[in-house]
Amino acid sequence: MLMTKLKAASAALAFAAAPAAADVDLQFYFPVAVGGAAANTIEELTQEYVAANDGVNIEAIYAGSYQDTVAKALTAARGGNAPQLSVILSVDMYTMYDEDLIHAFDEFATTDEDKAWLKSFYPAFMENSQIDGKTYGIPFQRSTPVLYWNKEAFKAAGLDPEHAPETWAEMVEMGKALTVKDASGNVDQWGVRIPSSGFPYWLFQGLTTENDVILATDGGTKTNFDDPKVVEALEYLVDLSKTHEVMAPGIIEWGATPKAFFEGQTAMMWTSTGNLTNVRKNAPFDFGVAMLPANKRRGAPTGGGNFYLFKGSDEAQTKEAFEFIKWITQPEQAAKWSIATGYVAPSPATWETDVMKAYTADFPPALVARDQLEHAVAELSTYENQRVTRVFNDALAAAITGEKTAADALKEAQAQAEAILKPYR
């Protein structure tokens, strides 16, 4: 009896001490796979907004990887308990649109100021943010793949440490000079490392773009996986290991790639500009950052996540979520985010802020991904996107591991993608 009374008294005190409920409560799903700095910065920005807006509470729910986040958001939305907003990959836009789970931002951007904001982002990022002229995603955690190189390794190999490969042929030539073997013939340092797990289609799309071919067209309803230029790009990727011996054979892990770079296991690596801050903090040597090497043209896919507004909440919640997204993507906040993480500031105005100018003056490599946007294309995105990319990733793996030829693997992938996407045309 005494314990019951103590519990009741404790509960009453806790209730009395608890703050009043916010007028507007928002749930915000955010992927934490991007690293600690990202989570910390999101928390700081979220709390800054809450402190400046009485009656608003935002619960930032760190939902795991990109794949985890979209799965949780979709499950919650389908169950009638969607978050008000979430950062989810730009390529998942068609899936959420097809299920009628997200709002078009145009519905809320009614003032001249709001309309100008919608038009303030880089066109390359908007290619994965709009459907039929309406905006369903707002660029935020966006990126492109870039090439990082170890300047000390270049110098040791007799190469110019200030000159990264500018073409496919140069990457092979330099890769041979940079591949170091011990007396027994075992490789201590590879020339280049292009991950083929995690997001294999994304880095491979750097090669297809450079070979002047687009993987998906017709508003996400058609793929070109078996195009001869795609086959040629995959053959080049396979030959980096099989023929030229400048890259480790087999599947190369995405997550282990920065560590391999830091530890001298590879002299060059392709990875996201979102790793820029990580590399700056942890590389024990002087490094460089460059656009991906060209073949028929320069080019790379955009990547990363957009903000989305989910349907299913009341009007006050949805409007407040819109206001928060608008606020956090303004130049000052976007600059803070970009500097903390290495992701590409999504609007030209952000790069004109004093803090961003100071940052890039001190660290010019941060400008590489921005400048590469001039040559960028939309990341592979279709309806049934996860199914289609799984088919494509499996084809890449089959060719990389030698299970199938590039031509055969891509022919089969195209047939499967065609069957998936035909109902949407």
Short mmCIF file of C-alpha atoms in Angstrom, two decimals, residues 30-39 62-69 141 199 254-255 274-275 278 337 343:
data_model
loop_
_atom_site.label_atom_id
_atom_site.label_comp_id
_atom_site.label_asym_id
_atom_site.label_seq_id
_atom_site.Cartn_x
_atom_site.Cartn_y
_atom_site.Cartn_z
CA PHE A 30 16.11 11.27 -40.42
CA PRO A 31 18.70 8.70 -41.65
CA VAL A 32 21.68 8.39 -39.30
CA ALA A 33 23.84 6.31 -41.62
CA VAL A 34 25.43 9.56 -42.74
CA GLY A 35 27.40 9.79 -39.49
CA GLY A 36 27.69 11.51 -36.15
CA ALA A 37 28.32 15.03 -37.39
CA ALA A 38 25.11 14.89 -39.41
CA ALA A 39 23.00 13.74 -36.46
CA TYR A 62 16.93 8.76 -36.18
CA ALA A 63 15.63 5.87 -38.21
CA GLY A 64 18.79 4.10 -39.38
CA SER A 65 20.12 3.86 -42.94
CA TYR A 66 18.42 5.39 -45.94
CA GLN A 67 16.79 2.02 -46.61
CA ASP A 68 15.67 1.73 -42.99
CA THR A 69 14.27 5.24 -43.02
CA GLN A 141 21.25 16.11 -47.96
CA PHE A 199 24.93 1.80 -53.72
CA TRP A 254 31.11 0.82 -49.70
CA GLY A 255 31.43 1.27 -45.93
CA GLY A 274 29.23 13.46 -48.14
CA ASN A 275 32.44 11.79 -46.93
CA ASN A 278 35.20 12.52 -42.63
CA TRP A 337 24.86 21.71 -42.60
CA TYR A 343 27.15 17.44 -48.48
#
